[in-house]
C-alpha cells in the first residue's frame, strides 16, 4: 500500500458560478439590501414553492402572492397565467420579488430529445448541451425559468425505473454530461432570454435504492458515496448549477431531505456551494413518514437546519418555520442564509429586471434546428449491440420487401419516453413513417403491429406477422417497453422484454429470414432469451421526437451506429448490481475458475469451482459490457503508449493509441480511456473511465488518439475521506469498450 505521506491532497474549491466577479459583488449587495427589508413571514414565503397547476391558480394564489408568502411556483405552463402571477408578485407585493417558475423539463420541452440515458449513450457532451439549450429556449416561451434537471444519480440497477432519467452507471461519464447539461440549460449568461436555471438532482444516492425499487432505502458507505455517487453533483456545482434537489430517499438512516452531512458538510463547507437546495415534492413532511420526525414542525426544523432552502409542494415551512425562529429553536441566520441563496438565484437569472415572458422573442418551437438536433442526438444514442454476418445495414438496392413488425414501430407517444410533461407527440416521426419515406417505391414495406402494446399476452396477430415475414426479404421487429414502464415509481423486478414479445421473436425466427430487433426501452433489458434468435440488435432507448428518421437512417446505412452503452446489460436480474468499475475482490473469477451449474461434477461437487466470485448460473460477465457498441465499419486499436513511464505528483502523462478505420465506410467511434490504480489505501476499481472522445474516421484512415492525464485526475477519496492521489503503479487501457485489452502502464513516483 502506498504511504500517506506521499499523497497529494487536492483542495476542493468551487470557484465558478458563470457569474462575473463584479456581478457577484453587486448581486451580494442587492441580496443583503433586500434581505434587510424583509419580515420573517416574507423570508419564509421565499422558502416556499407551491403547485400552480390546480384549479384557477390566479384566484387561488393571488392573496398569498400579494402577501409575499410564495417564492416559487411549479407546473404552470400557460404563459399568460405565468405572466399574471409574476405581475401580482412583482407589482402587488410589498417588496416585488419575482417568482421562480419551475417545471420538469427533463429531455426536451415540445421537441423531445432521447431519454437522458439515451443521450448518455451518445457520449457526446456537445449534443447533450445543444439538446438542453433547445429545451430551455422552448420552455422559456411559457415563462418557465427553472428546470428540475439534470438528474445525475448514478444508476447501477436497471430495475430502477428512473435509470431512464439518469446518465448511467459511471461517475466520469455522468460528470462530464452533467456539466454539459447544466451549461446547455443555463447558457453562457443565465440572465439571457432563453436561459433557465438548472437543478442537479437528487442529492444524493437516490439511484442506489434497494433492489431498484423507487424511493426505497439506500445504504452507501461514505467512501463509495464520495467516489461514485457525489462526483456528478460536484461537476454540476463546478459548472455553476443554480440549484440542487434533495432526494426522497433515506441515506444510511438519515433521509436526504434532513441530511446535514450532505447539505452542510459536503455541499456548503467542502464545496462552498452558493446556489440553493429545494426539497423534492413534499419530502419535508415525508421526514415524519420515514420515521425521522414526530410531526410537521419537527420536519420543518430538521429540513431547514440540515440545509433545505426551499420546500416543494408542502406546507411545513409556511406552517412552522416562523414559530421555530420566534421560540429560538431555529437561528434566524439559518433562514437568512436560505433566503439569500434563493434571492441570489433570482438576481442571477435577471428576474428583477425581466420578470415577464414574451414568447415571440424566442425561437419558434420545434424549428428546423431543434428537429435536426433531436435527430442527431437520436442517431448518436442508438447502440448496435450485435450484428451477425453483417446483416445490417439493409442493402436498399438488394431488398424488395421488408416486414416491419411490433408494437413500437408506430407509437408516436411511446417513443418519447418518460418525463415528457409537455412533449408533443404530434411532432413525433415514427420508425414506420421514416422507413416508408426512406424506402420509397423501391422496397415494399409490410407492417404488422402484432401486439397491442409491449405487455400484451394475446398472440392472435402473430400468424399475420409471421406471414408478412415469410413474404419479405428481411424483417425488423420493434420491441421493448412503452414509456410507462420506466420513470418515477415505475420499477420492474423482471427486466426482460415484457408480454409475449420473446414468443413473437421465436415465431418470426422460425421462418429462417434475417431478423433485426430494434429495441425501444427506458432501461437496459435482459435480452438473454432473444439474443440468439435475432441477427442484429439496435438498442434505441426511447429516442424522442426524431427517433424514427434516426433509426431508419441506421437501418439502411445512411449513417453508421456510434452509440456506446452507458450502463452494463446483465444476462439476468440476479446479477444486479453489475457494473464494470467493480472491485477486484480477494478471489476474482476467470474463465478457468468458474463452472456452470449444469457442469458441476456429481462425484466431487466441492472441487468443481476455483472458489471465486461468480454465479453458478450466470458466470461473472454481463451480456453486453459498459462502453460496448458496434459500428458498420471495422475499428482497430493498436500501439498504446505512454509519454513517460514515470511521473511525479502534480505532473501529467499522455496515453496514446492508434485507431484505424479498416472498413469501407466513414463512421464515428467513441474512444475510451480506462485506468486502474493497482494498490490504494482503500481498494480501487478494476477499471475506471478517465477519458473519452468521439472521433470521425474515413475508410482507411488512421489517427492517434491522445489523452492527457494529470495526477489530479487519478485522485480518489481514501481511508480518511480525503481526496488524494497516491504514488504507485497504474494500468491504462484505450479501446472501444470497457472490455478493451490494449494496455500500458505508468507509475506515479513520490517526489519527496
Ligand atoms: C418528484 C421527482 O422525484 C422530482 O424529480 C421532480 O422534479 C418533482 N417530483 C417535481 O415534479
XYZ file of C-alpha atoms and ligand atoms in Angstrom:
763
model
C 0.000 0.000 0.000
C 1.259 3.453 -0.808
C 2.278 5.570 2.122
C 0.140 8.502 3.058
C 2.992 10.983 3.376
C 3.379 10.859 -0.378
C -0.172 11.752 -1.233
C -1.189 14.918 -2.928
C -4.203 16.379 -1.227
C -6.471 18.032 -3.723
C -8.070 21.148 -2.372
C -11.695 21.414 -3.295
C -12.917 24.862 -4.099
C -15.942 25.926 -6.032
C -14.765 28.950 -7.925
C -17.349 29.218 -10.626
C -20.922 30.234 -10.995
C -20.695 31.523 -14.524
C -21.154 34.965 -12.991
C -18.566 37.659 -13.435
C -16.863 38.507 -10.093
C -18.018 42.127 -10.307
C -21.582 40.962 -10.879
C -21.254 38.665 -7.892
C -20.293 41.554 -5.644
C -23.171 43.645 -6.979
C -25.583 40.756 -6.535
C -24.450 40.104 -2.981
C -25.104 43.758 -2.159
C -28.588 43.575 -3.623
C -29.297 40.319 -1.777
C -28.155 41.865 1.500
C -30.177 45.038 0.981
C -33.345 43.149 0.136
C -32.921 40.711 2.994
C -32.597 43.633 5.403
C -36.033 44.858 4.398
C -37.816 41.521 4.726
C -40.090 40.426 7.533
C -39.771 36.929 8.896
C -43.016 35.961 7.140
C -41.716 37.241 3.814
C -38.497 35.295 4.294
C -40.387 32.092 4.948
C -42.511 32.899 1.892
C -39.424 32.874 -0.295
C -38.670 29.411 1.042
C -41.994 28.064 -0.139
C -42.785 26.639 -3.563
C -46.397 25.903 -4.455
C -48.081 23.842 -7.127
C -49.798 26.114 -9.622
C -51.492 23.535 -11.797
C -54.678 23.027 -9.801
C -57.907 24.950 -10.372
C -57.540 28.627 -11.182
C -54.051 29.484 -9.941
C -54.549 33.219 -10.297
C -57.562 33.181 -7.986
C -56.045 30.540 -5.771
C -52.642 32.154 -5.282
C -53.204 35.922 -5.661
C -53.617 36.720 -1.960
C -50.579 34.712 -0.949
C -48.544 36.319 -3.712
C -49.581 39.783 -2.544
C -48.578 38.876 0.989
C -45.171 37.728 -0.232
C -45.758 34.170 1.014
C -44.690 32.352 -2.154
C -41.177 32.272 -3.546
C -41.754 29.891 -6.408
C -44.456 28.079 -8.315
C -44.259 24.885 -10.319
C -46.233 23.186 -13.040
C -47.877 26.149 -14.736
C -47.113 26.411 -18.450
C -49.690 28.870 -19.706
C -47.640 31.952 -20.429
C -50.456 34.413 -19.749
C -51.140 32.819 -16.395
C -47.449 32.817 -15.529
C -47.086 36.470 -16.542
C -50.093 37.395 -14.415
C -48.734 35.508 -11.413
C -45.409 37.280 -11.890
C -47.211 40.608 -12.193
C -49.002 40.114 -8.905
C -45.748 39.109 -7.204
C -43.774 41.986 -8.691
C -46.340 44.760 -8.710
C -48.686 43.969 -5.857
C -46.476 42.533 -3.140
C -44.647 44.830 -0.733
C -41.136 44.009 -1.953
C -41.930 42.990 -5.528
C -39.820 39.847 -5.558
C -40.327 37.848 -8.788
C -41.130 34.158 -8.826
C -39.072 31.193 -9.777
C -41.245 29.192 -12.160
C -40.255 25.526 -12.061
C -41.063 22.565 -14.268
C -39.676 19.138 -15.061
C -38.105 19.759 -18.446
C -36.052 16.608 -18.446
C -35.147 15.763 -22.039
C -36.897 18.346 -24.083
C -39.976 20.502 -23.878
C -42.117 20.161 -27.023
C -39.242 18.829 -29.102
C -38.145 15.741 -27.231
C -34.561 14.500 -27.240
C -33.734 10.865 -26.395
C -34.210 9.991 -22.736
C -31.183 11.095 -20.701
C -29.858 7.521 -20.569
C -30.024 7.501 -24.375
C -28.264 10.845 -24.548
C -25.589 9.377 -22.312
C -25.152 6.607 -24.900
C -24.009 9.289 -27.352
C -21.016 10.016 -25.103
C -21.215 13.428 -26.678
C -21.304 16.439 -24.351
C -21.880 18.769 -27.308
C -25.114 17.110 -28.345
C -26.250 16.920 -24.718
C -25.521 20.631 -24.272
C -27.325 21.541 -27.503
C -30.369 19.464 -26.546
C -30.631 21.137 -23.152
C -30.277 24.589 -24.722
C -33.151 23.853 -27.100
C -35.273 22.561 -24.234
C -34.500 25.717 -22.247
C -35.495 28.038 -25.080
C -38.719 26.163 -25.776
C -39.638 26.007 -22.087
C -38.815 29.682 -21.615
C -41.608 30.612 -24.047
C -44.085 29.707 -21.315
C -42.395 31.660 -18.551
C -40.552 28.682 -17.089
C -37.253 29.914 -15.674
C -36.135 26.836 -13.748
C -35.987 23.182 -14.766
C -35.664 20.241 -12.398
C -32.862 18.723 -14.417
C -30.356 17.220 -14.891
C -30.967 14.050 -12.929
C -27.453 12.895 -12.167
C -27.979 9.969 -9.854
C -25.536 7.178 -10.602
C -27.638 4.150 -11.508
C -26.226 0.658 -11.322
C -29.561 -1.105 -11.165
C -31.651 -1.329 -14.307
C -34.694 -2.399 -12.334
C -34.916 1.175 -11.087
C -37.393 2.963 -13.357
C -35.557 6.242 -13.031
C -32.430 4.869 -14.637
C -34.111 6.234 -17.782
C -33.639 9.772 -16.476
C -30.063 9.141 -15.427
C -26.775 9.470 -17.241
C -25.872 5.878 -16.466
C -23.584 3.992 -14.153
C -20.278 5.754 -14.482
C -19.152 8.718 -12.358
C -16.866 10.166 -15.043
C -19.280 9.922 -17.967
C -22.140 11.223 -15.827
C -19.999 14.095 -14.541
C -18.959 15.273 -18.000
C -22.517 15.064 -19.303
C -23.999 16.619 -16.150
C -21.812 19.676 -16.663
C -22.788 19.823 -20.339
C -26.498 19.705 -19.486
C -26.143 22.440 -16.916
C -24.288 24.573 -19.461
C -27.000 23.905 -22.031
C -29.892 24.958 -19.810
C -28.133 27.890 -18.209
C -26.234 29.136 -21.266
C -23.243 31.450 -21.082
C -25.368 34.103 -19.465
C -28.041 32.999 -17.043
C -29.897 36.271 -17.389
C -30.187 35.984 -21.177
C -33.572 35.395 -22.753
C -33.908 31.627 -23.192
C -31.531 30.588 -20.403
C -33.154 28.842 -17.471
C -31.826 27.688 -14.108
C -30.886 24.026 -13.816
C -31.299 21.751 -10.810
C -28.991 18.802 -10.152
C -30.966 16.015 -8.549
C -31.440 14.027 -6.384
C -28.886 14.896 -3.755
C -27.799 12.217 -3.036
C -27.677 8.485 -3.505
C -31.220 8.018 -4.860
C -30.020 5.633 -7.593
C -28.876 3.112 -5.004
C -32.453 2.285 -3.966
C -32.541 -1.261 -2.597
C -33.499 -3.757 -5.317
C -34.122 -0.865 -7.675
C -37.482 -0.202 -6.016
C -38.118 3.502 -6.396
C -37.992 5.519 -3.170
C -36.524 2.560 -1.271
C -33.776 2.889 1.296
C -30.199 3.482 0.283
C -27.178 2.440 2.309
C -23.983 3.767 0.843
C -20.688 3.739 2.734
C -19.214 7.247 2.816
C -16.232 6.215 0.754
C -18.448 4.885 -2.035
C -20.730 7.897 -1.761
C -17.784 10.195 -2.333
C -16.093 8.155 -5.062
C -19.165 7.075 -7.015
C -22.355 8.981 -6.235
C -21.176 12.521 -5.488
C -18.827 13.292 -8.416
C -21.617 14.219 -10.890
C -23.019 16.645 -8.301
C -19.603 18.165 -7.795
C -19.277 18.519 -11.569
C -22.677 20.213 -11.764
C -21.707 22.553 -8.929
C -18.451 23.378 -10.698
C -20.437 24.079 -13.865
C -22.461 26.630 -11.907
C -25.719 24.763 -11.399
C -28.156 27.192 -9.779
C -29.903 24.644 -7.583
C -29.894 21.098 -6.289
C -32.829 18.963 -5.224
C -32.713 16.806 -2.113
C -33.554 13.176 -2.682
C -36.670 11.439 -1.402
C -34.535 8.578 -0.159
C -33.145 7.546 3.191
C -29.351 7.614 3.189
C -27.731 5.465 5.848
C -30.572 6.143 8.254
C -30.950 9.866 7.633
C -33.306 10.795 4.807
C -31.554 13.101 2.354
C -34.055 15.905 2.978
C -32.906 16.069 6.588
C -29.302 15.137 5.991
C -26.955 17.704 7.435
C -23.854 15.798 6.389
C -24.841 16.070 2.729
C -26.128 19.602 2.671
C -23.998 21.329 5.264
C -20.726 19.444 5.430
C -20.277 18.316 1.831
C -22.217 20.900 -0.120
C -21.576 24.090 1.795
C -18.431 23.523 3.840
C -16.433 21.421 1.411
C -17.795 22.563 -1.954
C -18.549 26.162 -0.951
C -21.816 25.972 -2.916
C -23.781 29.196 -3.031
C -26.807 28.059 -5.017
C -29.964 26.837 -3.293
C -31.393 23.464 -2.351
C -35.029 22.598 -2.958
C -36.750 19.626 -1.369
C -38.430 17.048 -3.534
C -42.216 17.033 -3.751
C -43.469 17.174 -0.155
C -40.312 15.435 1.007
C -40.011 17.728 4.039
C -43.245 16.434 5.520
C -42.273 12.901 4.497
C -39.478 13.015 7.073
C -42.213 12.080 9.503
C -43.321 9.141 7.360
C -39.703 7.984 7.190
C -39.802 7.948 10.982
C -37.195 10.670 11.471
C -39.523 13.278 12.949
C -42.674 13.280 15.003
C -44.695 15.919 13.182
C -44.573 18.639 10.517
C -42.999 21.145 12.887
C -40.091 18.810 13.573
C -39.829 18.028 9.864
C -39.552 21.734 9.092
C -36.911 22.022 11.791
C -34.918 19.033 10.511
C -35.005 20.070 6.839
C -34.270 23.752 7.365
C -31.423 23.173 9.774
C -29.988 20.457 7.551
C -29.916 22.881 4.645
C -33.059 22.597 2.503
C -33.622 26.195 1.430
C -36.982 25.782 -0.266
C -39.824 23.375 0.349
C -41.528 21.997 -2.750
C -45.277 21.423 -2.598
C -45.649 21.111 1.143
C -46.648 23.445 3.946
C -44.306 22.514 6.756
C -42.143 25.614 6.274
C -45.017 28.045 5.909
C -46.789 26.459 8.848
C -43.913 26.213 11.303
C -40.670 27.974 10.438
C -41.620 31.405 11.775
C -42.647 29.967 15.139
C -39.473 27.877 15.286
C -37.457 31.063 14.856
C -39.555 33.031 17.297
C -39.197 30.429 20.022
C -35.461 30.314 19.459
C -35.102 26.787 18.097
C -34.046 27.876 14.642
C -31.474 30.612 14.389
C -32.555 33.469 12.110
C -29.190 33.029 10.416
C -30.398 29.691 9.031
C -33.383 31.443 7.459
C -31.350 34.383 6.175
C -28.835 32.092 4.534
C -31.559 30.078 2.845
C -33.354 33.184 1.594
C -30.092 34.707 0.391
C -29.399 31.537 -1.590
C -32.801 31.822 -3.279
C -32.615 35.570 -3.923
C -29.124 35.177 -5.360
C -30.563 32.826 -7.978
C -33.337 35.275 -8.837
C -30.833 38.088 -9.299
C -28.570 35.900 -11.402
C -31.492 34.989 -13.618
C -32.164 38.681 -14.140
C -35.745 38.224 -12.934
C -35.879 41.557 -11.140
C -35.136 43.299 -14.440
C -37.169 40.981 -16.704
C -39.876 39.100 -14.848
C -42.204 38.732 -17.853
C -42.137 36.485 -20.874
C -42.755 37.417 -24.466
C -42.852 34.131 -26.379
C -42.378 35.918 -29.692
C -38.906 36.999 -28.560
C -37.783 33.370 -28.584
C -37.237 30.998 -31.494
C -40.294 29.058 -32.668
C -40.993 25.720 -31.008
C -39.796 22.631 -32.882
C -37.997 24.685 -35.501
C -35.789 23.083 -38.112
C -32.666 23.417 -35.965
C -34.366 21.820 -32.962
C -35.579 18.859 -35.003
C -32.162 18.466 -36.587
C -30.524 18.355 -33.169
C -33.135 15.883 -31.936
C -32.353 13.632 -34.900
C -28.607 13.907 -34.405
C -28.991 13.118 -30.701
C -31.100 10.068 -31.536
C -28.633 8.929 -34.214
C -25.719 9.081 -31.816
C -27.590 7.447 -28.954
C -28.593 4.225 -30.706
C -26.299 1.314 -29.829
C -25.676 -1.568 -32.209
C -25.450 -4.437 -29.740
C -24.899 -7.224 -32.235
C -24.751 -7.654 -35.987
C -24.283 -11.281 -37.019
C -22.994 -11.750 -40.567
C -23.263 -8.000 -41.040
C -26.972 -8.330 -41.627
C -27.138 -4.575 -41.083
C -27.221 -2.204 -42.813
C -30.043 -3.293 -45.073
C -28.959 -3.018 -48.666
C -31.692 -0.942 -50.197
C -30.741 -1.941 -53.725
C -30.986 -5.651 -52.981
C -34.107 -5.520 -50.879
C -37.515 -5.767 -52.482
C -39.599 -6.101 -49.387
C -39.317 -5.546 -45.671
C -41.581 -6.699 -42.853
C -41.919 -4.123 -40.087
C -43.370 -5.801 -37.046
C -44.099 -4.872 -33.478
C -45.897 -2.635 -31.017
C -43.294 0.133 -31.036
C -42.831 0.671 -34.771
C -45.561 3.236 -34.960
C -46.161 4.556 -31.466
C -45.582 8.335 -31.532
C -46.152 8.860 -27.832
C -44.204 5.833 -26.613
C -41.014 6.729 -28.461
C -40.780 9.920 -26.399
C -40.140 8.045 -23.162
C -40.759 9.012 -19.579
C -40.985 12.527 -18.105
C -42.321 14.397 -21.079
C -44.992 16.519 -19.408
C -45.039 18.938 -22.319
C -43.687 16.727 -25.102
C -45.752 16.950 -28.254
C -46.304 13.504 -29.721
C -47.871 15.050 -32.829
C -44.319 16.106 -33.734
C -43.003 12.539 -33.469
C -41.840 10.855 -36.637
C -42.188 7.139 -36.038
C -39.807 4.479 -37.340
C -42.544 3.109 -39.604
C -43.182 6.513 -41.187
C -39.466 7.124 -41.622
C -38.783 3.658 -43.060
C -41.584 4.134 -45.571
C -40.231 7.539 -46.532
C -36.683 6.254 -46.928
C -37.605 3.011 -48.660
C -39.656 4.924 -51.214
C -41.092 2.852 -54.030
C -38.099 0.532 -54.164
C -38.941 -1.528 -51.103
C -42.373 -2.845 -50.235
C -42.974 -2.326 -46.521
C -45.366 -4.752 -44.824
C -46.361 -3.551 -41.395
C -47.982 -5.726 -38.752
C -48.259 -4.336 -35.231
C -48.684 -7.883 -33.890
C -49.232 -6.792 -30.274
C -51.401 -4.041 -28.889
C -48.589 -2.985 -26.610
C -45.364 -4.424 -25.289
C -47.150 -6.070 -22.366
C -49.777 -7.904 -24.428
C -50.204 -11.597 -23.934
C -52.576 -12.013 -26.881
C -50.839 -13.741 -29.776
C -53.750 -13.740 -32.241
C -51.919 -11.450 -34.651
C -48.675 -13.421 -34.593
C -49.687 -15.517 -37.647
C -50.183 -12.378 -39.667
C -46.769 -11.131 -38.572
C -45.148 -14.440 -39.475
C -46.815 -14.391 -42.914
C -45.509 -10.875 -43.537
C -42.038 -12.045 -42.583
C -42.298 -15.113 -44.803
C -43.176 -12.959 -47.792
C -40.411 -10.393 -47.170
C -36.671 -10.362 -47.729
C -35.930 -9.214 -44.179
C -37.801 -8.279 -41.055
C -37.356 -5.585 -38.455
C -39.064 -6.095 -35.108
C -39.755 -3.019 -32.995
C -39.813 -4.347 -29.470
C -39.161 -3.072 -25.957
C -41.113 -1.206 -23.339
C -43.696 1.566 -23.514
C -42.742 4.779 -21.812
C -44.981 3.951 -18.829
C -42.725 1.038 -17.891
C -39.876 3.280 -16.773
C -39.566 6.559 -14.909
C -40.545 7.583 -11.405
C -42.297 4.845 -9.415
C -42.074 2.532 -12.434
C -39.506 -0.007 -11.403
C -39.572 -3.594 -12.604
C -38.273 -6.743 -10.943
C -38.076 -8.637 -14.240
C -36.396 -6.538 -16.898
C -36.747 -8.875 -19.841
C -38.997 -7.972 -22.778
C -42.487 -7.862 -21.275
C -45.587 -9.667 -22.568
C -45.229 -12.217 -25.329
C -42.503 -10.424 -27.245
C -39.961 -13.227 -26.871
C -42.517 -15.646 -28.274
C -43.105 -13.302 -31.216
C -39.368 -13.318 -31.876
C -39.243 -17.118 -31.827
C -42.202 -17.400 -34.176
C -40.707 -14.933 -36.630
C -37.287 -16.554 -36.376
C -38.716 -19.905 -37.391
C -39.247 -18.545 -40.919
C -35.494 -18.517 -41.397
C -35.259 -14.955 -42.676
C -32.837 -12.373 -41.294
C -34.345 -10.868 -38.153
C -33.374 -7.461 -36.851
C -34.588 -6.275 -33.470
C -34.851 -2.568 -32.773
C -35.496 -2.137 -29.094
C -37.053 0.976 -27.616
C -36.816 0.994 -23.851
C -36.198 3.145 -20.812
C -33.545 0.901 -19.287
C -31.058 -1.840 -20.074
C -33.049 -5.032 -20.558
C -32.061 -8.647 -20.057
C -32.078 -9.890 -23.639
C -30.685 -13.348 -22.979
C -33.819 -15.071 -24.216
C -33.824 -13.373 -27.611
C -30.190 -12.672 -28.310
C -29.644 -15.970 -30.130
C -32.872 -15.664 -32.091
C -32.129 -12.394 -33.817
C -29.283 -11.458 -36.132
C -28.928 -7.853 -35.146
C -29.989 -5.681 -32.247
C -30.177 -1.917 -32.407
C -30.883 -0.592 -28.921
C -32.624 2.750 -29.411
C -33.756 3.631 -25.832
C -36.738 5.984 -26.084
C -35.284 8.092 -28.866
C -37.616 11.098 -28.790
C -39.359 13.154 -31.447
C -36.959 12.296 -34.277
C -36.287 8.709 -33.275
C -37.934 7.351 -36.437
C -35.731 9.090 -39.018
C -32.622 8.306 -36.968
C -33.482 4.608 -36.790
C -34.389 4.452 -40.485
C -31.054 6.050 -41.429
C -29.234 3.490 -39.315
C -31.173 0.528 -40.676
C -30.455 1.493 -44.272
C -26.878 2.537 -43.618
C -27.276 6.228 -44.366
C -25.404 6.555 -41.071
C -23.345 4.088 -39.061
C -24.281 3.434 -35.426
C -21.949 5.068 -32.920
C -23.679 4.889 -29.529
C -21.963 3.102 -26.645
C -23.617 1.644 -23.579
C -23.663 3.987 -20.571
C -24.763 1.092 -18.368
C -23.978 -2.610 -18.208
C -26.536 -5.038 -19.649
C -26.881 -8.038 -17.311
C -27.603 -11.540 -18.519
C -30.186 -11.929 -15.813
C -31.620 -9.873 -12.998
C -29.837 -11.895 -10.324
C -26.525 -10.393 -11.442
C -27.626 -6.880 -10.437
C -25.856 -4.774 -9.324
C -23.391 -5.470 -12.114
C -21.122 -2.674 -13.294
C -17.748 -2.526 -14.959
C -15.901 -0.485 -12.331
C -16.262 -3.108 -9.635
C -13.646 -4.052 -7.072
C -11.337 -6.962 -7.735
C -12.221 -8.898 -4.536
C -9.750 -11.339 -2.989
C -10.998 -14.057 -5.271
C -11.513 -12.614 -8.738
C -13.067 -15.026 -11.234
C -11.541 -16.024 -14.561
C -12.746 -18.365 -17.316
C -10.889 -21.318 -15.803
C -12.108 -20.838 -12.234
C -15.814 -20.929 -12.924
C -18.226 -23.693 -13.630
C -21.793 -23.716 -14.870
C -24.455 -25.220 -12.672
C -25.084 -27.917 -15.289
C -21.424 -28.965 -15.272
C -20.876 -29.491 -11.555
C -19.081 -32.764 -11.044
C -21.620 -35.043 -9.400
C -18.893 -37.014 -7.648
C -16.827 -34.158 -6.296
C -19.082 -31.103 -6.243
C -16.845 -29.146 -3.879
C -13.929 -29.436 -6.333
C -15.890 -28.113 -9.271
C -15.004 -24.476 -8.965
C -11.979 -22.401 -8.241
C -13.755 -20.689 -5.339
C -14.066 -17.310 -6.989
C -16.661 -14.526 -7.162
C -19.216 -15.663 -9.756
C -22.732 -17.056 -10.124
C -23.106 -20.742 -10.901
C -25.896 -19.967 -13.338
C -24.651 -16.712 -14.826
C -20.875 -16.663 -14.613
C -19.461 -13.218 -13.950
C -19.668 -11.358 -17.222
C -22.550 -9.226 -18.431
C -24.424 -9.835 -21.674
C -23.122 -6.527 -23.030
C -20.496 -4.513 -21.166
C -20.362 -0.826 -20.353
C -18.980 1.125 -23.299
C -19.952 -1.542 -25.843
C -21.358 -0.526 -29.216
C -20.623 -1.806 -32.713
C -20.301 0.042 -35.986
C -20.867 -0.785 -39.645
C -17.179 -0.280 -40.200
C -14.217 -2.021 -38.524
C -12.286 -0.065 -35.940
C -8.936 -1.446 -34.851
C -6.858 -0.217 -31.928
C -3.117 -0.788 -31.540
C 0.156 0.675 -30.323
C -0.848 2.002 -26.943
C 1.894 4.011 -25.292
C 2.597 6.473 -22.528
C 4.590 9.671 -22.890
C 6.563 8.768 -19.746
C 6.782 5.619 -17.745
C 7.074 7.607 -14.513
C 5.595 10.911 -13.426
C 5.653 12.843 -10.197
C 2.625 14.041 -8.303
C 1.420 17.242 -9.953
C 2.545 16.166 -13.423
C 0.695 14.784 -16.424
C 1.148 11.759 -18.615
C -0.195 11.313 -22.114
C -1.658 7.962 -23.080
C -1.973 7.381 -26.818
C -3.144 4.682 -29.162
C -3.611 4.309 -32.871
C -7.098 3.868 -34.196
C -7.703 2.669 -37.746
C -10.891 2.511 -39.708
C -10.175 -0.591 -41.729
C -13.698 -0.919 -43.052
C -15.292 0.585 -46.085
C -17.374 3.366 -44.700
C -16.813 6.582 -42.832
C -18.033 6.381 -39.248
C -17.673 7.780 -35.759
C -16.160 5.909 -32.856
C -16.165 6.745 -29.162
C -12.622 6.102 -27.965
C -12.420 5.295 -24.270
C -9.583 5.547 -21.765
C -9.655 3.392 -18.651
C -7.236 3.349 -15.750
C -6.564 1.042 -12.838
C -4.778 2.191 -9.736
C -3.267 -1.105 -8.655
C -2.958 -0.502 -4.924
C -4.598 2.029 -2.662
C -5.176 2.793 0.973
C -8.725 1.836 0.073
C -9.200 -0.749 -2.673
C -9.656 0.680 -6.145
C -11.919 -0.478 -9.009
C -10.583 -2.900 -11.625
C -11.076 -0.206 -14.254
C -12.244 3.375 -14.225
C -13.207 5.502 -17.204
C -10.949 8.548 -17.233
C -11.490 9.990 -20.679
C -13.424 9.556 -23.910
C -13.618 11.192 -27.284
C -15.885 10.847 -30.306
C -13.832 10.759 -33.494
C -14.787 10.607 -37.151
C -12.700 8.397 -39.425
C -12.811 7.993 -43.179
C -12.302 4.480 -44.593
C -8.647 3.510 -44.317
C -7.826 6.438 -42.062
C -5.589 6.020 -39.018
C -5.413 8.561 -36.221
C -3.505 8.748 -32.996
C -5.785 9.442 -30.079
C -4.144 11.086 -27.082
C -5.471 11.526 -23.592
C -3.643 13.717 -21.136
C -3.996 12.575 -17.558
C -2.940 14.806 -14.693
C -2.254 13.120 -11.381
C -5.277 15.038 -10.014
C -7.415 13.065 -12.476
C -6.373 9.949 -10.580
C -7.448 11.271 -7.212
C -9.903 9.330 -5.089
C -11.335 9.561 -1.606
C -9.194 7.408 0.598
C -9.440 5.949 4.045
C -9.787 9.301 5.800
C -12.244 10.636 3.228
C -9.599 12.945 1.837
C -9.261 13.398 -1.900
C -5.791 12.183 -2.772
C -3.611 10.798 -5.492
C -1.290 8.069 -4.314
C 2.050 7.232 -5.841
C 2.230 3.741 -7.259
C 1.576 1.689 -10.317
C -1.222 2.285 -12.785
C -2.542 0.375 -15.773
C -4.186 2.242 -18.634
C -6.273 0.900 -21.494
C -7.613 2.523 -24.649
C -10.349 0.939 -26.711
C -13.921 0.830 -27.885
C -15.483 -0.617 -24.737
C -14.723 -1.317 -21.084
C -13.528 -4.754 -22.149
C -10.606 -3.410 -24.125
C -7.375 -5.283 -23.502
C -4.981 -2.833 -25.103
C -2.968 -1.909 -22.064
C 0.023 0.063 -20.965
C 1.477 1.012 -17.579
C 2.905 4.000 -15.831
C 3.959 4.844 -12.332
C 3.467 7.887 -10.131
C 6.507 8.448 -8.001
C 6.788 10.199 -4.725
C 8.607 13.477 -5.270
C 9.815 13.672 -1.633
C -40.757 14.221 -7.843
C -39.484 13.831 -8.535
O -38.721 12.968 -7.719
C -38.624 15.010 -8.927
O -37.557 14.538 -9.713
C -39.438 16.018 -9.661
O -38.620 17.073 -10.115
C -40.537 16.521 -8.744
N -41.392 15.404 -8.373
C -41.377 17.619 -9.368
O -42.188 17.122 -10.348
